[in-house]
Every structure is written in C-alpha cells, then in structure tokens.
mmCIF file of C-alpha atoms in Angstrom:
data_model
loop_
_atom_site.group_PDB
_atom_site.id
_atom_site.type_symbol
_atom_site.label_atom_id
_atom_site.label_comp_id
_atom_site.label_asym_id
_atom_site.label_seq_id
_atom_site.Cartn_x
_atom_site.Cartn_y
_atom_site.Cartn_z
ATOM 1 C CA MET A 1 -3.873 -6.284 -22.289
ATOM 2 C CA LEU A 2 -5.223 -9.099 -20.133
ATOM 3 C CA THR A 3 -7.892 -11.658 -20.833
ATOM 4 C CA PRO A 4 -11.027 -11.520 -18.673
ATOM 5 C CA ASP A 5 -9.799 -14.546 -16.693
ATOM 6 C CA GLU A 6 -6.363 -12.966 -16.157
ATOM 7 C CA ASN A 7 -7.892 -9.695 -14.976
ATOM 8 C CA LYS A 8 -10.051 -11.620 -12.538
ATOM 9 C CA LEU A 9 -7.046 -13.613 -11.329
ATOM 10 C CA VAL A 10 -4.887 -10.581 -10.640
ATOM 11 C CA THR A 11 -7.553 -8.407 -8.993
ATOM 12 C CA GLU A 12 -9.734 -10.692 -6.825
ATOM 13 C CA ILE A 13 -8.256 -11.153 -3.351
ATOM 14 C CA GLY A 14 -11.053 -12.657 -1.239
ATOM 15 C CA PRO A 15 -10.899 -15.970 0.654
ATOM 16 C CA ASP A 16 -10.153 -18.997 -1.537
ATOM 17 C CA THR A 17 -9.068 -16.963 -4.559
ATOM 18 C CA PRO A 18 -5.583 -17.594 -6.007
ATOM 19 C CA MET A 19 -4.397 -14.012 -5.418
ATOM 20 C CA GLY A 20 -6.051 -13.887 -2.005
ATOM 21 C CA ASP A 21 -4.229 -17.076 -1.014
ATOM 22 C CA LEU A 22 -0.943 -15.579 -2.230
ATOM 23 C CA PHE A 23 -1.378 -12.383 -0.215
ATOM 24 C CA ARG A 24 -2.220 -14.423 2.873
ATOM 25 C CA ARG A 25 1.297 -15.901 2.704
ATOM 26 C CA PHE A 26 2.796 -12.517 3.670
ATOM 27 C CA TRP A 27 2.744 -10.354 6.793
ATOM 28 C CA ILE A 28 0.235 -7.567 6.051
ATOM 29 C CA PRO A 29 -0.210 -4.125 7.667
ATOM 30 C CA VAL A 30 -3.592 -4.181 9.388
ATOM 31 C CA PHE A 31 -3.548 -1.281 11.894
ATOM 32 C CA LEU A 32 -1.369 1.594 12.921
ATOM 33 C CA SER A 33 -0.069 0.986 16.435
ATOM 34 C CA ARG A 34 -1.823 4.120 17.654
ATOM 35 C CA GLU A 35 -5.198 2.610 16.700
ATOM 36 C CA VAL A 36 -4.799 -0.101 19.365
ATOM 37 C CA SER A 37 -2.401 1.604 21.746
ATOM 38 C CA ASP A 38 -4.210 1.220 25.084
ATOM 39 C CA PRO A 39 -4.541 -2.018 27.084
ATOM 40 C CA ASP A 40 -8.261 -2.695 27.555
ATOM 41 C CA GLY A 41 -8.928 0.123 25.094
ATOM 42 C CA PRO A 42 -11.686 0.133 22.464
ATOM 43 C CA PRO A 43 -11.308 -2.615 19.833
ATOM 44 C CA ALA A 44 -10.395 -1.500 16.318
ATOM 45 C CA ARG A 45 -12.298 -2.777 13.315
ATOM 46 C CA THR A 46 -11.246 -3.027 9.693
ATOM 47 C CA ARG A 47 -11.756 -5.054 6.550
ATOM 48 C CA LEU A 48 -8.760 -6.886 5.118
ATOM 49 C CA LEU A 49 -8.656 -9.072 1.996
ATOM 50 C CA GLY A 50 -12.451 -9.163 1.982
ATOM 51 C CA GLU A 51 -12.729 -10.266 5.620
ATOM 52 C CA HIS A 52 -13.920 -8.326 8.670
ATOM 53 C CA ILE A 53 -11.166 -8.113 11.285
ATOM 54 C CA VAL A 54 -11.072 -6.875 14.875
ATOM 55 C CA GLY A 55 -7.915 -5.894 16.736
ATOM 56 C CA PHE A 56 -7.399 -5.252 20.449
ATOM 57 C CA ARG A 57 -4.681 -4.904 23.071
ATOM 58 C CA ASP A 58 -5.515 -6.868 26.208
ATOM 59 C CA THR A 59 -4.934 -6.055 29.869
ATOM 60 C CA SER A 60 -1.401 -7.495 29.710
ATOM 61 C CA GLY A 61 -0.538 -5.495 26.587
ATOM 62 C CA ARG A 62 -0.752 -8.446 24.194
ATOM 63 C CA LEU A 63 -2.202 -7.814 20.732
ATOM 64 C CA GLY A 64 -4.953 -9.916 19.219
ATOM 65 C CA ILE A 65 -6.301 -10.004 15.665
ATOM 66 C CA LEU A 66 -9.531 -11.994 15.365
ATOM 67 C CA GLU A 67 -12.151 -12.600 12.740
ATOM 68 C CA ALA A 68 -14.798 -10.058 13.713
ATOM 69 C CA ALA A 69 -17.729 -12.497 13.715
ATOM 70 C CA CYS A 70 -18.375 -14.085 17.101
ATOM 71 C CA PRO A 71 -18.488 -17.905 16.723
ATOM 72 C CA HIS A 72 -21.855 -17.963 18.525
ATOM 73 C CA ARG A 73 -24.089 -16.099 16.074
ATOM 74 C CA GLY A 74 -21.793 -13.845 14.100
ATOM 75 C CA VAL A 75 -22.189 -10.623 16.102
ATOM 76 C CA ASP A 76 -19.369 -8.153 15.414
ATOM 77 C CA LEU A 77 -16.807 -8.464 18.211
ATOM 78 C CA SER A 78 -15.614 -4.895 17.648
ATOM 79 C CA TYR A 79 -18.736 -3.837 19.563
ATOM 80 C CA GLY A 80 -17.639 -5.984 22.481
ATOM 81 C CA LEU A 81 -15.968 -5.229 25.793
ATOM 82 C CA ASN A 82 -12.183 -5.460 26.030
ATOM 83 C CA GLU A 83 -11.464 -6.331 29.660
ATOM 84 C CA GLU A 84 -9.504 -8.721 31.884
ATOM 85 C CA ASN A 85 -7.362 -10.180 29.102
ATOM 86 C CA GLY A 86 -10.185 -10.937 26.741
ATOM 87 C CA LEU A 87 -12.728 -9.552 24.292
ATOM 88 C CA ARG A 88 -16.333 -10.200 25.315
ATOM 89 C CA CYS A 89 -19.162 -10.368 22.756
ATOM 90 C CA ALA A 90 -21.789 -7.691 23.374
ATOM 91 C CA ARG A 91 -24.668 -10.088 22.649
ATOM 92 C CA CYS A 92 -23.861 -13.506 24.111
ATOM 93 C CA GLY A 93 -21.137 -12.537 26.582
ATOM 94 C CA TRP A 94 -18.708 -15.161 25.323
ATOM 95 C CA LYS A 95 -15.150 -13.996 25.933
ATOM 96 C CA PHE A 96 -12.075 -14.719 23.797
ATOM 97 C CA ASP A 97 -8.364 -14.183 24.382
ATOM 98 C CA VAL A 98 -5.799 -13.013 21.816
ATOM 99 C CA GLU A 99 -5.346 -16.582 20.570
ATOM 100 C CA GLY A 100 -9.070 -17.080 20.038
ATOM 101 C CA ASN A 101 -9.560 -19.352 23.052
ATOM 102 C CA CYS A 102 -12.960 -19.078 24.704
ATOM 103 C CA LEU A 103 -12.446 -18.008 28.315
ATOM 104 C CA GLU A 104 -16.018 -17.592 29.525
ATOM 105 C CA MET A 105 -19.568 -18.537 28.500
ATOM 106 C CA PRO A 106 -21.956 -16.867 30.926
ATOM 107 C CA TYR A 107 -25.337 -18.546 31.460
ATOM 108 C CA GLU A 108 -24.383 -21.754 29.636
ATOM 109 C CA PRO A 109 -25.393 -24.848 31.679
ATOM 110 C CA ASP A 110 -22.315 -26.853 30.645
ATOM 111 C CA GLU A 111 -19.840 -23.997 30.282
ATOM 112 C CA GLU A 112 -16.742 -25.945 31.293
ATOM 113 C CA ASN A 113 -17.093 -28.540 28.538
ATOM 114 C CA LEU A 114 -18.747 -26.377 25.878
ATOM 115 C CA ARG A 115 -16.117 -23.650 25.779
ATOM 116 C CA LYS A 116 -13.440 -26.260 25.025
ATOM 117 C CA THR A 117 -15.183 -26.906 21.712
ATOM 118 C CA VAL A 118 -15.405 -23.240 20.660
ATOM 119 C CA LYS A 119 -12.593 -21.113 19.284
ATOM 120 C CA ALA A 120 -12.619 -17.746 17.507
ATOM 121 C CA VAL A 121 -10.537 -17.441 14.334
ATOM 122 C CA ALA A 122 -7.266 -15.793 15.408
ATOM 123 C CA TYR A 123 -4.525 -14.604 13.082
ATOM 124 C CA GLY A 124 -0.807 -14.233 13.567
ATOM 125 C CA VAL A 125 0.086 -10.783 14.864
ATOM 126 C CA GLN A 126 3.196 -8.753 15.551
ATOM 127 C CA GLU A 127 3.942 -5.088 16.142
ATOM 128 C CA TRP A 128 6.880 -3.438 14.453
ATOM 129 C CA ALA A 129 7.841 0.111 13.473
ATOM 130 C CA GLY A 130 4.530 1.700 14.482
ATOM 131 C CA VAL A 131 2.450 -0.833 12.527
ATOM 132 C CA VAL A 132 0.454 -3.886 13.594
ATOM 133 C CA TRP A 133 0.979 -6.739 11.122
ATOM 134 C CA ALA A 134 -1.282 -9.730 10.560
ATOM 135 C CA TYR A 135 -0.568 -13.120 9.046
ATOM 136 C CA MET A 136 -3.660 -14.860 7.687
ATOM 137 C CA GLY A 137 -2.122 -17.952 6.104
ATOM 138 C CA PRO A 138 -1.330 -21.488 7.312
ATOM 139 C CA LYS A 139 0.633 -21.533 10.562
ATOM 140 C CA GLU A 140 3.143 -24.012 9.179
ATOM 141 C CA GLU A 141 4.116 -21.535 6.438
ATOM 142 C CA SER A 142 4.674 -18.487 8.667
ATOM 143 C CA PRO A 143 6.728 -15.970 6.637
ATOM 144 C CA GLU A 144 9.537 -13.597 7.542
ATOM 145 C CA ARG A 145 8.699 -9.985 8.310
ATOM 146 C CA PRO A 146 9.717 -7.636 5.474
ATOM 147 C CA GLU A 147 12.741 -5.777 6.857
ATOM 148 C CA PHE A 148 12.115 -2.384 5.299
ATOM 149 C CA GLU A 149 14.724 0.307 5.883
ATOM 150 C CA TRP A 150 12.160 2.593 7.532
ATOM 151 C CA GLY A 151 11.298 -0.068 10.101
ATOM 152 C CA GLN A 152 14.880 -0.316 11.323
ATOM 153 C CA LEU A 153 15.172 3.384 12.182
ATOM 154 C CA PRO A 154 14.309 5.274 15.391
ATOM 155 C CA GLU A 155 10.658 6.273 15.637
ATOM 156 C CA ASP A 156 11.358 9.977 15.173
ATOM 157 C CA HIS A 157 12.913 9.312 11.758
ATOM 158 C CA ARG A 158 9.552 8.396 10.203
ATOM 159 C CA TYR A 159 5.930 9.457 9.870
ATOM 160 C CA ILE A 160 3.160 7.002 8.959
ATOM 161 C CA SER A 161 -0.423 7.644 7.889
ATOM 162 C CA LYS A 162 -3.064 5.767 5.934
ATOM 163 C CA PHE A 163 -6.098 6.471 3.784
ATOM 164 C CA VAL A 164 -8.701 4.710 1.648
ATOM 165 C CA GLN A 165 -8.436 4.607 -2.119
ATOM 166 C CA GLU A 166 -11.734 3.739 -3.779
ATOM 167 C CA CYS A 167 -10.537 1.222 -6.342
ATOM 168 C CA ASN A 168 -8.823 -2.148 -6.643
ATOM 169 C CA TYR A 169 -5.349 -2.378 -5.102
ATOM 170 C CA LEU A 170 -3.671 -3.050 -8.456
ATOM 171 C CA GLN A 171 -4.646 0.313 -9.912
ATOM 172 C CA GLY A 172 -2.814 2.144 -7.160
ATOM 173 C CA LEU A 173 0.127 -0.234 -7.246
ATOM 174 C CA GLU A 174 0.511 0.184 -11.007
ATOM 175 C CA GLY A 175 0.403 3.943 -10.583
ATOM 176 C CA GLY A 176 3.206 3.565 -8.064
ATOM 177 C CA ILE A 177 5.515 2.113 -10.710
ATOM 178 C CA ASP A 178 4.376 4.462 -13.493
ATOM 179 C CA SER A 179 5.583 7.672 -11.868
ATOM 180 C CA SER A 180 7.194 9.012 -15.047
ATOM 181 C CA ARG A 181 3.857 9.702 -16.708
ATOM 182 C CA ILE A 182 2.171 11.285 -13.703
ATOM 183 C CA SER A 183 5.180 13.548 -13.191
ATOM 184 C CA PHE A 184 4.972 14.624 -16.827
ATOM 185 C CA LEU A 185 1.241 15.296 -16.556
ATOM 186 C CA TYR A 186 1.728 17.254 -13.335
ATOM 187 C CA ASP A 187 4.441 19.341 -14.948
ATOM 188 C CA MET A 188 2.177 20.147 -17.883
ATOM 189 C CA LEU A 189 -0.807 21.067 -15.736
ATOM 190 C CA PHE A 190 1.203 23.402 -13.570
ATOM 191 C CA SER A 191 2.580 25.507 -16.339
ATOM 192 C CA ASP A 192 2.164 29.236 -15.834
ATOM 193 C CA PRO A 193 -0.738 29.714 -16.175
ATOM 194 C CA PRO A 194 -2.277 26.218 -16.163
ATOM 195 C CA SER A 195 -4.587 26.074 -19.155
ATOM 196 C CA VAL A 196 -5.898 23.727 -21.785
ATOM 197 C CA GLU A 197 -4.077 25.663 -24.510
ATOM 198 C CA ASN A 198 -0.796 25.836 -22.656
ATOM 199 C CA THR A 199 -0.996 22.177 -21.684
ATOM 200 C CA ALA A 200 -1.624 21.214 -25.297
ATOM 201 C CA ASP A 201 1.302 23.354 -26.467
ATOM 202 C CA ARG A 202 3.625 21.711 -23.949
ATOM 203 C CA LEU A 203 2.411 18.245 -24.963
ATOM 204 C CA VAL A 204 3.154 18.961 -28.609
ATOM 205 C CA GLN A 205 6.552 20.404 -27.717
ATOM 206 C CA GLY A 206 7.380 17.336 -25.669
ATOM 207 C CA PHE A 207 6.617 14.920 -28.465
ATOM 208 C CA GLU A 208 8.402 17.079 -31.041
ATOM 209 C CA GLY A 209 11.492 16.768 -28.880
ATOM 210 C CA THR A 210 12.068 20.399 -27.915
ATOM 211 C CA ARG A 211 11.471 19.658 -24.223
ATOM 212 C CA LYS A 212 13.092 16.266 -23.918
ATOM 213 C CA ASP A 213 14.528 17.161 -20.528
ATOM 214 C CA GLU A 214 10.976 17.131 -19.111
ATOM 215 C CA ARG A 215 9.940 13.593 -20.067
ATOM 216 C CA PHE A 216 11.280 10.124 -19.448
ATOM 217 C CA GLN A 217 12.760 8.465 -22.499
ATOM 218 C CA SER A 218 12.729 4.819 -21.497
ATOM 219 C CA VAL A 219 11.810 2.460 -18.669
ATOM 220 C CA SER A 220 13.900 -0.573 -17.742
ATOM 221 C CA ILE A 221 13.283 -3.310 -15.199
ATOM 222 C CA LYS A 222 15.197 -6.017 -13.427
ATOM 223 C CA ALA A 223 13.717 -8.974 -11.542
ATOM 224 C CA THR A 224 14.936 -9.122 -7.928
ATOM 225 C CA ASP A 225 14.473 -11.230 -4.816
ATOM 226 C CA TYR A 226 11.727 -8.845 -3.647
ATOM 227 C CA GLY A 227 9.971 -8.139 -6.968
ATOM 228 C CA LEU A 228 11.126 -5.565 -9.516
ATOM 229 C CA LEU A 229 13.702 -2.810 -9.747
ATOM 230 C CA VAL A 230 12.268 -0.107 -12.036
ATOM 231 C CA GLY A 231 14.409 2.547 -13.678
ATOM 232 C CA ALA A 232 13.239 5.473 -15.804
ATOM 233 C CA ALA A 233 16.024 7.205 -17.739
ATOM 234 C CA THR A 234 15.821 10.838 -18.821
ATOM 235 C CA ASP A 235 17.976 11.830 -21.775
ATOM 236 C CA GLU A 236 20.310 14.648 -20.699
ATOM 237 C CA GLY A 237 21.305 15.281 -24.298
ATOM 238 C CA LYS A 238 25.058 14.804 -23.991
ATOM 239 C CA GLU A 239 27.003 11.963 -22.417
ATOM 240 C CA SER A 240 24.760 11.186 -19.446
ATOM 241 C CA ASN A 241 21.250 10.171 -18.439
ATOM 242 C CA THR A 242 19.434 10.818 -15.174
ATOM 243 C CA TRP A 243 17.930 7.650 -13.737
ATOM 244 C CA HIS A 244 14.969 7.710 -11.353
ATOM 245 C CA VAL A 245 14.763 4.337 -9.665
ATOM 246 C CA ASN A 246 12.039 2.785 -7.545
ATOM 247 C CA GLN A 247 10.746 -0.657 -6.615
ATOM 248 C CA TRP A 248 7.753 -2.903 -6.648
ATOM 249 C CA LEU A 249 8.055 -5.266 -3.692
ATOM 250 C CA MET A 250 5.903 -8.386 -3.400
ATOM 251 C CA PRO A 251 3.028 -8.373 -3.110
ATOM 252 C CA PHE A 252 1.766 -4.735 -2.954
ATOM 253 C CA TYR A 253 4.514 -2.293 -1.929
ATOM 254 C CA THR A 254 6.057 0.501 -3.999
ATOM 255 C CA THR A 255 8.676 3.146 -3.261
ATOM 256 C CA PRO A 256 7.888 6.704 -4.425
ATOM 257 C CA LYS A 257 10.582 8.970 -5.804
ATOM 258 C CA PRO A 258 12.788 10.672 -3.157
ATOM 259 C CA GLU A 259 11.646 14.033 -1.841
ATOM 260 C CA GLY A 260 13.749 17.047 -0.962
ATOM 261 C CA ASP A 261 16.551 16.949 1.617
ATOM 262 C CA GLY A 262 16.950 13.177 1.490
ATOM 263 C CA LEU A 263 13.406 12.159 2.452
ATOM 264 C CA LEU A 264 12.447 8.666 1.282
ATOM 265 C CA GLY A 265 9.177 6.761 1.309
ATOM 266 C CA CYS A 266 7.247 3.532 1.034
ATOM 267 C CA LEU A 267 3.636 2.838 0.033
ATOM 268 C CA ALA A 268 1.620 -0.264 0.913
ATOM 269 C CA TRP A 269 -1.464 -0.807 -1.292
ATOM 270 C CA VAL A 270 -3.309 -3.173 1.063
ATOM 271 C CA PRO A 271 -6.559 -4.616 -0.348
ATOM 272 C CA VAL A 272 -9.615 -3.945 1.783
ATOM 273 C CA ASP A 273 -11.711 -5.902 -0.695
ATOM 274 C CA ASP A 274 -11.844 -6.145 -4.485
ATOM 275 C CA LYS A 275 -12.979 -2.517 -4.853
ATOM 276 C CA ASN A 276 -11.202 -0.625 -2.078
ATOM 277 C CA THR A 277 -7.628 -0.246 -0.850
ATOM 278 C CA MET A 278 -6.094 0.941 2.411
ATOM 279 C CA VAL A 279 -2.923 2.791 1.506
ATOM 280 C CA TYR A 280 -0.216 3.022 4.158
ATOM 281 C CA VAL A 281 2.191 5.916 3.559
ATOM 282 C CA ILE A 282 5.613 6.037 5.190
ATOM 283 C CA THR A 283 7.907 9.059 4.897
ATOM 284 C CA TYR A 284 11.307 8.786 6.540
ATOM 285 C CA HIS A 285 14.862 10.027 6.628
ATOM 286 C CA PRO A 286 17.547 7.367 7.041
ATOM 287 C CA ASP A 287 20.050 9.623 8.816
ATOM 288 C CA ARG A 288 18.150 12.067 11.037
ATOM 289 C CA PRO A 289 14.831 12.750 12.791
ATOM 290 C CA LEU A 290 12.135 14.448 10.762
ATOM 291 C CA THR A 291 11.941 18.161 11.444
ATOM 292 C CA SER A 292 8.874 19.778 13.016
ATOM 293 C CA GLU A 293 8.190 21.497 9.684
ATOM 294 C CA GLU A 294 8.347 18.193 7.768
ATOM 295 C CA LEU A 295 5.949 16.586 10.229
ATOM 296 C CA GLU A 296 3.546 19.517 10.236
ATOM 297 C CA THR A 297 3.421 19.575 6.435
ATOM 298 C CA ARG A 298 2.485 15.909 6.246
ATOM 299 C CA ARG A 299 -0.027 16.023 9.068
ATOM 300 C CA ALA A 300 -1.723 18.865 7.190
ATOM 301 C CA GLY A 301 -2.012 16.840 3.967
ATOM 302 C CA GLY A 302 1.319 17.447 2.257
ATOM 303 C CA GLY A 303 3.685 15.204 0.350
ATOM 304 C CA ASN A 304 2.223 11.721 -0.084
ATOM 305 C CA HIS A 305 -0.113 12.090 2.922
ATOM 306 C CA PRO A 306 -3.526 13.347 1.719
ATOM 307 C CA GLU A 307 -5.704 15.493 3.936
ATOM 308 C CA LEU A 308 -8.469 13.384 5.503
ATOM 309 C CA ASN A 309 -11.986 14.042 6.710
ATOM 310 C CA GLU A 310 -11.722 14.396 10.462
ATOM 311 C CA GLY A 311 -12.014 11.131 12.371
ATOM 312 C CA THR A 312 -11.904 8.976 9.236
ATOM 313 C CA TYR A 313 -9.461 7.528 6.730
ATOM 314 C CA LYS A 314 -11.412 8.985 3.816
ATOM 315 C CA ARG A 315 -9.601 11.627 1.806
ATOM 316 C CA LYS A 316 -10.970 15.145 1.887
ATOM 317 C CA ARG A 317 -10.813 15.071 -1.921
ATOM 318 C CA ASN A 318 -12.956 12.075 -2.859
ATOM 319 C CA LYS A 319 -15.408 10.763 -5.427
ATOM 320 C CA GLU A 320 -18.455 12.080 -3.607
ATOM 321 C CA ASN A 321 -17.364 15.717 -3.841
ATOM 322 C CA ASP A 322 -15.716 15.368 -7.288
ATOM 323 C CA TYR A 323 -12.340 15.801 -5.589
ATOM 324 C CA LEU A 324 -13.122 19.477 -4.931
ATOM 325 C CA ILE A 325 -12.017 20.347 -8.429
ATOM 326 C CA GLU A 326 -13.303 23.580 -9.952
ATOM 327 C CA ARG A 327 -15.036 23.193 -13.285
ATOM 328 C CA LYS A 328 -15.262 26.615 -14.910
ATOM 329 C CA ILE A 329 -16.025 27.726 -18.410
ATOM 330 C CA GLY A 330 -12.788 28.901 -19.969
ATOM 331 C CA SER A 331 -9.268 27.716 -20.401
ATOM 332 C CA THR A 332 -8.390 26.442 -16.937
ATOM 333 C CA ASN A 333 -7.937 22.691 -16.775
ATOM 334 C CA PRO A 334 -9.987 21.444 -13.779
ATOM 335 C CA LEU A 335 -7.260 18.987 -12.784
ATOM 336 C CA ALA A 336 -4.935 21.910 -12.192
ATOM 337 C CA THR A 337 -6.893 22.711 -9.026
ATOM 338 C CA ILE A 338 -5.383 19.569 -7.499
ATOM 339 C CA SER A 339 -2.032 20.996 -6.504
ATOM 340 C CA ASN A 340 -0.506 17.764 -5.191
ATOM 341 C CA GLU A 341 1.084 15.344 -7.655
ATOM 342 C CA PHE A 342 0.340 12.280 -5.532
ATOM 343 C CA GLU A 343 -3.334 13.177 -5.061
ATOM 344 C CA LEU A 344 -3.635 13.784 -8.782
ATOM 345 C CA ALA A 345 -2.426 10.229 -9.368
ATOM 346 C CA LEU A 346 -5.011 8.879 -6.894
ATOM 347 C CA VAL A 347 -7.821 10.691 -8.710
ATOM 348 C CA LEU A 348 -6.797 9.314 -12.085
ATOM 349 C CA GLU A 349 -6.511 5.775 -10.712
ATOM 350 C CA GLU A 350 -10.018 5.985 -9.234
ATOM 351 C CA SER A 351 -11.346 7.466 -12.485
ATOM 352 C CA MET A 352 -10.719 4.079 -14.111
ATOM 353 C CA GLY A 353 -13.541 2.564 -12.057
ATOM 354 C CA ALA A 354 -13.507 0.276 -9.043
ATOM 355 C CA VAL A 355 -11.941 -2.520 -11.140
ATOM 356 C CA VAL A 356 -10.622 -1.405 -14.504
ATOM 357 C CA ASP A 357 -11.311 -3.576 -17.558
ATOM 358 C CA ARG A 358 -7.779 -4.438 -18.662
ATOM 359 C CA THR A 359 -9.065 -6.332 -21.705
ATOM 360 C CA LYS A 360 -9.486 -2.991 -23.491
ATOM 361 C CA GLU A 361 -6.176 -1.319 -22.696
ATOM 362 C CA GLN A 362 -3.328 -0.738 -25.127
ATOM 363 C CA LEU A 363 0.051 -0.844 -23.422
ATOM 364 C CA ASP A 364 3.345 0.382 -24.876
ATOM 365 C CA PRO A 365 7.033 -0.435 -24.243
ATOM 366 C CA ASN A 366 7.277 2.008 -21.329
ATOM 367 C CA ASP A 367 4.608 -0.036 -19.522
ATOM 368 C CA VAL A 368 7.126 -2.835 -19.111
ATOM 369 C CA ALA A 369 7.127 -2.607 -15.285
ATOM 370 C CA ILE A 370 3.331 -2.860 -15.134
ATOM 371 C CA MET A 371 3.296 -5.859 -17.447
ATOM 372 C CA ALA A 372 6.078 -7.603 -15.537
ATOM 373 C CA ALA A 373 4.479 -7.037 -12.102
ATOM 374 C CA ARG A 374 1.215 -8.521 -13.344
ATOM 375 C CA ARG A 375 2.980 -11.565 -14.766
ATOM 376 C CA MET A 376 4.927 -12.121 -11.547
ATOM 377 C CA LEU A 377 1.808 -11.828 -9.398
ATOM 378 C CA MET A 378 -0.181 -14.217 -11.583
ATOM 379 C CA LYS A 379 2.653 -16.719 -11.820
ATOM 380 C CA SER A 380 3.204 -16.633 -8.049
ATOM 381 C CA ALA A 381 -0.514 -17.212 -7.405
ATOM 382 C CA ILE A 382 -0.646 -20.117 -9.845
ATOM 383 C CA ASP A 383 2.595 -21.608 -8.513
ATOM 384 C CA LEU A 384 1.167 -21.464 -4.979
ATOM 385 C CA ARG A 385 -1.887 -23.411 -6.124
ATOM 386 C CA GLU A 386 0.527 -26.016 -7.457
ATOM 387 C CA GLY A 387 2.442 -26.207 -4.175
ATOM 388 C CA THR A 388 5.295 -23.708 -4.543
ATOM 389 C CA GLU A 389 5.479 -21.106 -1.777
ATOM 390 C CA PRO A 390 6.432 -17.488 -2.713
ATOM 391 C CA ALA A 391 10.169 -17.067 -2.108
ATOM 392 C CA ALA A 392 9.886 -13.369 -1.220
ATOM 393 C CA ALA A 393 7.681 -14.184 1.778
ATOM 394 C CA HIS A 394 10.635 -16.020 3.328
ATOM 395 C CA ASN A 395 13.323 -13.454 2.515
ATOM 396 C CA GLY A 396 12.630 -10.460 4.720
ATOM 397 C CA ALA A 397 16.126 -9.032 4.285
ATOM 398 C CA ALA A 398 15.492 -8.499 0.556
ATOM 399 C CA TYR A 399 13.073 -5.662 1.381
ATOM 400 C CA ASN A 400 15.839 -3.433 2.748
ATOM 401 C CA VAL A 401 16.022 -1.190 -0.349
ATOM 402 C CA HIS A 402 14.900 2.325 -1.277
ATOM 403 C CA ALA A 403 14.248 4.592 -4.246
ATOM 404 C CA SER A 404 17.092 6.668 -5.633
ATOM 405 C CA ALA A 405 18.296 8.917 -8.445
ATOM 406 C CA ALA A 406 21.615 8.804 -10.261
ATOM 407 C CA VAL A 407 23.365 10.436 -13.211
ATOM 408 C CA LEU A 408 25.163 7.830 -15.329
ATOM 409 C CA LYS A 409 26.772 7.606 -18.721
ATOM 410 C CA ARG A 410 24.317 7.591 -21.572
ATOM 411 C CA ASP A 411 24.613 3.894 -22.409
ATOM 412 C CA ALA A 412 24.376 2.711 -18.778
ATOM 413 C CA SER A 413 22.028 -0.158 -17.985
ATOM 414 C CA ILE A 414 19.796 -0.765 -15.004
ATOM 415 C CA ASP A 415 22.312 -3.322 -13.717
ATOM 416 C CA GLU A 416 24.727 -0.460 -13.006
ATOM 417 C CA ILE A 417 22.367 1.376 -10.648
ATOM 418 C CA GLU A 418 21.347 -1.538 -8.441
ATOM 419 C CA ASN A 419 23.981 -0.704 -5.812
ATOM 420 C CA ASN A 420 22.401 2.743 -5.331
ATOM 421 C CA VAL A 421 19.201 1.319 -3.822
ATOM 422 C CA THR A 422 20.656 -0.750 -0.973
ATOM 423 C CA PRO A 423 21.228 1.115 2.326
ATOM 424 C CA ASP A 424 24.784 1.252 3.631
ATOM 425 C CA ARG A 425 24.509 0.554 7.363
ATOM 426 C CA GLU A 426 28.180 -0.082 8.164
#
C-alpha cells in the first residue's frame, strides 16, 4: 500500500506537481493526425496534464500546439479562426502563429510595438506515425521521440484510435501490467453458461489446483532502459512453462498481450487531468498490412478499440449508462454481458473511483510489477526535483520492443526471454 502523500505524488499530474513535471519531460501524444489534417481547418481542442490545449495546422501545413487561453483575456483560442498562417482569437482578433508569436492586433493604437511584447504559450510539436506529439517541458531539455516498433512501419500496418477512461491514468496503466488476473476473470465469466454458481465453482477449482493451466502461477519483472519487462509464467505441469511477456514503458505506456495471427499492440494512458485519461490504442502487424476484416472489426469496437458514442471519444459503455450491463434476478453474472476482455478491465478500473485510495489496498507477490512501476515513477519524479533528468526520455531507441509469448523450460528466468521482445529488423 501507499501512504497518502505517496498516492498524491504518483497520481497528481497538473502544472508544478512532481509527477506532472516528470511527464512534461517526455513527448506526449496529444492528437491523432486526422484531427488536425487540413491546413486552415478547424482547430482541435483537448485537455492534457490538467491544461487546456489547442492544436491547428496552418496555411503552410505547419502544426501548432498552443495553450488554449488567449494572452489578452483568456478566451479559448479553439473558437478562433485558423487562416493565413495564424490562429485568430474570436474575441479580440489577436492572431498567433505556430510558435506563439503575435502577428496582428487589430484596432490597437500602438500595434507595432505592443505585439512584440505579447506571446502565446507554444509547445514543442512533431507529427509521427499518425499521431501529433507535444513536448511541454523546458526547451533546453528536449527529449528523444520514443521509437516504438509500430511507428516505424508503413501506415497500412497499423490502426490507431483513442477513447476517454474516467479515472486517474495510473489505474489504467496498472491494469495494463496486471493482465493475468483480468484474463482469469474473463475466462471464469465466460464459462458455459456464465453464472454466479459456475464462476464460483471454477474459482474454487482454480485455487484447489485442478485447473492450473488456466491461471498464472507467478509474475517476474526486470528493470530496463525503458521501464519494466513483465513476465507471467503459467505452469504447464511437466518440463516447461508458458511465459506471457509485456512491458511498462516510461512514463505511461503498456503493451497488451499479442492477438491472433501475429497482431501486436501498444496502449498510451495519457492523463487528461487527475481524474480522466485519454487512452491511445495502437494495433499493428510488423510484417504485413492489416486486412480489411481486421480493420472493420476494430472500427466497430473490437479488440482493444471500444465502440464510441458517435462524434465523441466517450465509450458507448460508460458510467452514465452502467456500462449497458444487464442486471437480472437469477444466476447470470451481470459482468458477463460485457463480452470484451479489454472493456471489462476498463469497467473494473473505473469502479475503483476517479482516484483510488491506495492506502487501503493489500497487495500480494504477484503485484510485483505494479509495486515496481510505482516506485520507479515516484523515484524519477523526486530525482527530477533534485536535478536528475529521466534517462528514458533521452533514449528513444529503447522503446523499440513488443509483447510476446514463449514456452521455456520450467526453471527459466525472465532474463532468458528478453531477446523475444526486441524486433529483428535485419
């Protein structure tokens, strides 16, 4: 468990907080490229690390990421006019370029001199792999871009979506490195038929050892240049174990377990504020384009891409509608109406509240990855306050890894599977 001060340290990400300062040392996904695809198109608005942000592509095709508040009186620039290589405030008419320079001040008597003293807050920006990335930290500490495998592939090898999760970023991130338990729960719920009695029977069987092939026996971790390598070993009963391996990558990325036919993935749990998260979901194949069927499935809300309310990034299953679960009198477990393992995990993470009270939890040895990720985040935030920059922010090549599965001898260690997670691009 954490102390109240530790829980505050690891969850609060606003301006001038230790964790917020740490996150601002990394390049952060802020928009999908398709949200700001057109020169002179409508500005896009979002909230990132507790700050309101506006993005736009100017007449020349350059991208700008500005603080949304106009320097004049704080009017939201996302309501402004994007034209002639600048974004014009809808109230005062002041116009700013992608670097935050004030280009025009209509109706001001001393415009030439006054606009030299005014500048909008502009953040570092780059576009890569279908994503617009922002850097919100000091210019002198500009980091390297994380060189994910999926970003180095042709566009038709990947599909990217995003959605809002209504809780603190850390709850989703921790779920992303605790996949063994959610897989076990999903397997129990979707017994035939799914029922409270049947689920209870399977739970008892699992802990009595008669269904050991359906639960993970142990979790191991290894500290890496990017964060943590996490391995969950399933006892095969003879001379081998099956290892399911994924990663936590600084500061808020996880890799879900591989899907069928070689599909891999990446999840970015990007804090909107302390109580909401924008989750970027990437599904990709390293060796071929995605098929039309694979794309259609994910656009319709399959895999790790939840179905959304039209025109929004809010999931169709959400808190307001009780996740569309069916609560009936009888034996059916209501969670069994959520037929997607990933969405089930999202529901359970949100059920903990907007910011879970970690002072009351009771962790066990298989929570080792969660405990280690928290310690590394807190240490990195404290070290930054004391003048030490996060090494991972300046080692983009370290992010070129992926999840995997391997069958190894029974006494194998996590050190023996590390080679399975690095792409071979020779």
